[in-house]
C-alpha positions as protocol buffer text, in pm:
chain_id: "A"
residue {
  index: 1
  type: MET
  ca { x: 7876 y: 11755 z: 11223 }
}
residue {
  index: 2
  type: LEU
  ca { x: 7906 y: 11916 z: 10878 }
}
residue {
  index: 3
  type: SER
  ca { x: 8232 y: 12087 z: 10973 }
}
residue {
  index: 4
  type: GLU
  ca { x: 8367 y: 11758 z: 11107 }
}
residue {
  index: 5
  type: PHE
  ca { x: 8282 y: 11589 z: 10775 }
}
residue {
  index: 6
  type: ARG
  ca { x: 8449 y: 11875 z: 10584 }
}
residue {
  index: 7
  type: ASP
  ca { x: 8763 y: 11833 z: 10796 }
}
residue {
  index: 8
  type: PHE
  ca { x: 8761 y: 11458 z: 10728 }
}
residue {
  index: 9
  type: ILE
  ca { x: 8734 y: 11512 z: 10351 }
}
residue {
  index: 10
  type: ALA
  ca { x: 9002 y: 11780 z: 10355 }
}
residue {
  index: 11
  type: LYS
  ca { x: 9258 y: 11547 z: 10513 }
}
residue {
  index: 12
  type: GLY
  ca { x: 9537 y: 11441 z: 10280 }
}
residue {
  index: 13
  type: ASN
  ca { x: 9476 y: 11068 z: 10319 }
}
residue {
  index: 14
  type: VAL
  ca { x: 9122 y: 11082 z: 10181 }
}
residue {
  index: 15
  type: MET
  ca { x: 9224 y: 11304 z: 9892 }
}
residue {
  index: 16
  type: ASP
  ca { x: 9522 y: 11081 z: 9811 }
}
residue {
  index: 17
  type: MET
  ca { x: 9298 y: 10777 z: 9812 }
}
residue {
  index: 18
  type: ALA
  ca { x: 9045 y: 10946 z: 9582 }
}
residue {
  index: 19
  type: VAL
  ca { x: 9317 y: 11045 z: 9337 }
}
residue {
  index: 20
  type: GLY
  ca { x: 9456 y: 10690 z: 9349 }
}
residue {
  index: 21
  type: ILE
  ca { x: 9117 y: 10540 z: 9268 }
}
residue {
  index: 22
  type: ILE
  ca { x: 9062 y: 10778 z: 8976 }
}
residue {
  index: 23
  type: ILE
  ca { x: 9410 y: 10716 z: 8836 }
}
residue {
  index: 24
  type: GLY
  ca { x: 9360 y: 10342 z: 8888 }
}
residue {
  index: 25
  type: ALA
  ca { x: 9038 y: 10347 z: 8686 }
}
residue {
  index: 26
  type: ALA
  ca { x: 9207 y: 10536 z: 8404 }
}
residue {
  index: 27
  type: PHE
  ca { x: 9505 y: 10300 z: 8415 }
}
residue {
  index: 28
  type: THR
  ca { x: 9268 y: 10001 z: 8400 }
}
residue {
  index: 29
  type: ALA
  ca { x: 9124 y: 10134 z: 8074 }
}
residue {
  index: 30
  type: ILE
  ca { x: 9474 y: 10173 z: 7929 }
}
residue {
  index: 31
  type: VAL
  ca { x: 9587 y: 9825 z: 8032 }
}
residue {
  index: 32
  type: THR
  ca { x: 9260 y: 9668 z: 7910 }
}
residue {
  index: 33
  type: SER
  ca { x: 9311 y: 9833 z: 7571 }
}
residue {
  index: 34
  type: LEU
  ca { x: 9675 y: 9724 z: 7564 }
}
residue {
  index: 35
  type: VAL
  ca { x: 9578 y: 9364 z: 7628 }
}
residue {
  index: 36
  type: GLY
  ca { x: 9267 y: 9350 z: 7409 }
}
residue {
  index: 37
  type: ASP
  ca { x: 9384 y: 9563 z: 7117 }
}
residue {
  index: 38
  type: LEU
  ca { x: 9758 y: 9494 z: 7098 }
}
residue {
  index: 39
  type: ILE
  ca { x: 9873 y: 9186 z: 7287 }
}
residue {
  index: 40
  type: ASN
  ca { x: 9586 y: 8941 z: 7227 }
}
residue {
  index: 41
  type: PRO
  ca { x: 9602 y: 8986 z: 6846 }
}
residue {
  index: 42
  type: ILE
  ca { x: 9977 y: 8916 z: 6858 }
}
residue {
  index: 43
  type: ILE
  ca { x: 9916 y: 8604 z: 7066 }
}
residue {
  index: 44
  type: GLY
  ca { x: 9647 y: 8501 z: 6818 }
}
residue {
  index: 45
  type: LEU
  ca { x: 9889 y: 8557 z: 6530 }
}
residue {
  index: 46
  type: PHE
  ca { x: 10152 y: 8330 z: 6684 }
}
residue {
  index: 47
  type: MET
  ca { x: 9890 y: 8068 z: 6767 }
}
residue {
  index: 48
  type: GLY
  ca { x: 9763 y: 8059 z: 6410 }
}
residue {
  index: 49
  type: GLY
  ca { x: 9473 y: 8298 z: 6457 }
}
residue {
  index: 50
  type: ILE
  ca { x: 9318 y: 8093 z: 6735 }
}
residue {
  index: 51
  type: ASP
  ca { x: 9090 y: 8290 z: 6965 }
}
residue {
  index: 52
  type: PHE
  ca { x: 9010 y: 8097 z: 7281 }
}
residue {
  index: 53
  type: THR
  ca { x: 8710 y: 8314 z: 7363 }
}
residue {
  index: 54
  type: ASN
  ca { x: 8465 y: 8112 z: 7151 }
}
residue {
  index: 55
  type: ASN
  ca { x: 8581 y: 7770 z: 7273 }
}
residue {
  index: 56
  type: TYR
  ca { x: 8309 y: 7611 z: 7480 }
}
residue {
  index: 57
  type: ALA
  ca { x: 8133 y: 7284 z: 7550 }
}
residue {
  index: 58
  type: VAL
  ca { x: 7755 y: 7257 z: 7541 }
}
residue {
  index: 59
  type: LEU
  ca { x: 7619 y: 7111 z: 7864 }
}
residue {
  index: 60
  type: SER
  ca { x: 7254 y: 7123 z: 7767 }
}
residue {
  index: 61
  type: GLY
  ca { x: 7045 y: 7275 z: 7492 }
}
residue {
  index: 62
  type: ASP
  ca { x: 7064 y: 7289 z: 7114 }
}
residue {
  index: 63
  type: VAL
  ca { x: 7340 y: 7495 z: 6954 }
}
residue {
  index: 64
  type: ALA
  ca { x: 7414 y: 7517 z: 6583 }
}
residue {
  index: 65
  type: GLU
  ca { x: 7755 y: 7385 z: 6477 }
}
residue {
  index: 66
  type: GLY
  ca { x: 8017 y: 7661 z: 6474 }
}
residue {
  index: 67
  type: SER
  ca { x: 7808 y: 7911 z: 6671 }
}
residue {
  index: 68
  type: SER
  ca { x: 7986 y: 8171 z: 6875 }
}
residue {
  index: 69
  type: LEU
  ca { x: 7973 y: 8165 z: 7252 }
}
residue {
  index: 70
  type: GLU
  ca { x: 7748 y: 8470 z: 7253 }
}
residue {
  index: 71
  type: ALA
  ca { x: 7503 y: 8305 z: 7010 }
}
residue {
  index: 72
  type: ALA
  ca { x: 7496 y: 7989 z: 7224 }
}
residue {
  index: 73
  type: ARG
  ca { x: 7423 y: 8192 z: 7537 }
}
residue {
  index: 74
  type: GLU
  ca { x: 7152 y: 8391 z: 7361 }
}
residue {
  index: 75
  type: GLY
  ca { x: 6996 y: 8064 z: 7244 }
}
residue {
  index: 76
  type: GLY
  ca { x: 6952 y: 7963 z: 7607 }
}
residue {
  index: 77
  type: ALA
  ca { x: 7203 y: 7678 z: 7605 }
}
residue {
  index: 78
  type: ALA
  ca { x: 7403 y: 7595 z: 7915 }
}
residue {
  index: 79
  type: VAL
  ca { x: 7765 y: 7617 z: 7810 }
}
residue {
  index: 80
  type: PHE
  ca { x: 8098 y: 7545 z: 7976 }
}
residue {
  index: 81
  type: ALA
  ca { x: 8296 y: 7846 z: 7848 }
}
residue {
  index: 82
  type: TYR
  ca { x: 8651 y: 7723 z: 7907 }
}
residue {
  index: 83
  type: GLY
  ca { x: 8790 y: 7944 z: 7628 }
}
residue {
  index: 84
  type: ALA
  ca { x: 8668 y: 8264 z: 7791 }
}
residue {
  index: 85
  type: PHE
  ca { x: 8823 y: 8145 z: 8117 }
}
residue {
  index: 86
  type: ILE
  ca { x: 9157 y: 8076 z: 7946 }
}
residue {
  index: 87
  type: MET
  ca { x: 9151 y: 8424 z: 7791 }
}
residue {
  index: 88
  type: ALA
  ca { x: 9070 y: 8576 z: 8133 }
}
residue {
  index: 89
  type: ILE
  ca { x: 9375 y: 8398 z: 8279 }
}
residue {
  index: 90
  type: ILE
  ca { x: 9597 y: 8520 z: 7993 }
}
residue {
  index: 91
  type: ASN
  ca { x: 9465 y: 8875 z: 8034 }
}
residue {
  index: 92
  type: PHE
  ca { x: 9525 y: 8861 z: 8409 }
}
residue {
  index: 93
  type: LEU
  ca { x: 9884 y: 8744 z: 8364 }
}
residue {
  index: 94
  type: ILE
  ca { x: 9954 y: 9016 z: 8110 }
}
residue {
  index: 95
  type: ILE
  ca { x: 9796 y: 9286 z: 8326 }
}
residue {
  index: 96
  type: ALA
  ca { x: 9984 y: 9160 z: 8634 }
}
residue {
  index: 97
  type: PHE
  ca { x: 10311 y: 9170 z: 8438 }
}
residue {
  index: 98
  type: VAL
  ca { x: 10245 y: 9526 z: 8315 }
}
residue {
  index: 99
  type: VAL
  ca { x: 10162 y: 9640 z: 8669 }
}
residue {
  index: 100
  type: PHE
  ca { x: 10475 y: 9463 z: 8799 }
}
residue {
  index: 101
  type: MET
  ca { x: 10690 y: 9642 z: 8542 }
}
residue {
  index: 102
  type: LEU
  ca { x: 10531 y: 9977 z: 8631 }
}
residue {
  index: 103
  type: VAL
  ca { x: 10587 y: 9927 z: 9006 }
}
residue {
  index: 104
  type: ARG
  ca { x: 10941 y: 9808 z: 8940 }
}
residue {
  index: 105
  type: TYR
  ca { x: 11013 y: 10124 z: 8738 }
}
residue {
  index: 106
  type: VAL
  ca { x: 10860 y: 10351 z: 9005 }
}
residue {
  index: 107
  type: ASN
  ca { x: 11066 y: 10180 z: 9278 }
}
residue {
  index: 108
  type: LYS
  ca { x: 11379 y: 10220 z: 9068 }
}
residue {
  index: 109
  type: VAL
  ca { x: 11313 y: 10592 z: 9027 }
}
residue {
  index: 110
  type: LYS
  ca { x: 11248 y: 10625 z: 9402 }
}
residue {
  index: 111
  type: ASP
  ca { x: 11571 y: 10441 z: 9484 }
}
residue {
  index: 112
  type: GLU
  ca { x: 11769 y: 10665 z: 9250 }
}
residue {
  index: 113
  type: ALA
  ca { x: 11615 y: 10975 z: 9406 }
}
residue {
  index: 114
  type: ALA
  ca { x: 11692 y: 10847 z: 9755 }
}
residue {
  index: 115
  type: GLY
  ca { x: 12046 y: 10754 z: 9648 }
}
residue {
  index: 116
  type: LYS
  ca { x: 12116 y: 11108 z: 9532 }
}
residue {
  index: 117
  type: GLU
  ca { x: 12006 y: 11254 z: 9865 }
}
residue {
  index: 118
  type: GLU
  ca { x: 12217 y: 11021 z: 10083 }
}
residue {
  index: 119
  type: PRO
  ca { x: 12563 y: 11143 z: 9972 }
}
residue {
  index: 120
  type: ALA
  ca { x: 12468 y: 11500 z: 10058 }
}
residue {
  index: 121
  type: GLU
  ca { x: 12385 y: 11390 z: 10412 }
}
residue {
  index: 122
  type: GLU
  ca { x: 12714 y: 11200 z: 10440 }
}
residue {
  index: 123
  type: GLU
  ca { x: 12914 y: 11509 z: 10341 }
}
residue {
  index: 124
  type: ASP
  ca { x: 12753 y: 11708 z: 10623 }
}
residue {
  index: 125
  type: ALA
  ca { x: 12827 y: 11429 z: 10873 }
}
residue {
  index: 126
  type: GLY
  ca { x: 13190 y: 11537 z: 10912 }
}
residue {
  index: 127
  type: PRO
  ca { x: 13519 y: 11355 z: 10861 }
}
residue {
  index: 128
  type: SER
  ca { x: 13525 y: 10983 z: 10815 }
}
residue {
  index: 129
  type: GLU
  ca { x: 13684 y: 10740 z: 11058 }
}
residue {
  index: 130
  type: LEU
  ca { x: 13985 y: 10708 z: 10831 }
}
residue {
  index: 131
  type: ASP
  ca { x: 14036 y: 11086 z: 10826 }
}
residue {
  index: 132
  type: VAL
  ca { x: 14028 y: 11101 z: 11206 }
}
residue {
  index: 133
  type: LEU
  ca { x: 14279 y: 10815 z: 11236 }
}
residue {
  index: 134
  type: LEU
  ca { x: 14513 y: 10982 z: 10987 }
}
residue {
  index: 135
  type: GLU
  ca { x: 14495 y: 11308 z: 11185 }
}
residue {
  index: 136
  type: ILE
  ca { x: 14578 y: 11121 z: 11508 }
}
residue {
  index: 137
  type: ARG
  ca { x: 14872 y: 10947 z: 11339 }
}
residue {
  index: 138
  type: ASP
  ca { x: 15006 y: 11276 z: 11205 }
}
residue {
  index: 139
  type: ALA
  ca { x: 14966 y: 11442 z: 11546 }
}
residue {
  index: 140
  type: LEU
  ca { x: 15160 y: 11159 z: 11714 }
}
residue {
  index: 141
  type: LYS
  ca { x: 15444 y: 11191 z: 11463 }
}
residue {
  index: 142
  type: LYS
  ca { x: 15498 y: 11554 z: 11561 }
}
């Protein structure tokens, strides 16, 4: 049973999946930093410094005027945190766009690599149909 488990782990599919998960976690940290540290401040700058995260409506409980969302939650108030939801949607769209651009670039590189290999195969395929027809025409002229 132990040897069977070792064989299962040693298969390429499991190792590829493990590497993909690790790289995905590292990529998530990069994209999260990109969104939180670079893109959101730029969006806030264009929107006049507005940060949606602290926009909320109090459903029940007492909250001091101008309190942050975190302070309202710590005070035990039930809040409708629509600003945090809006920021989550914006972050999702930005992350989805970054991932789309990455996949698009990888596919482009794959297509270029595949395109370079195809002409080599065509050269080995032999003469084209036009070449054969020209040879037949020349042979008939003789």
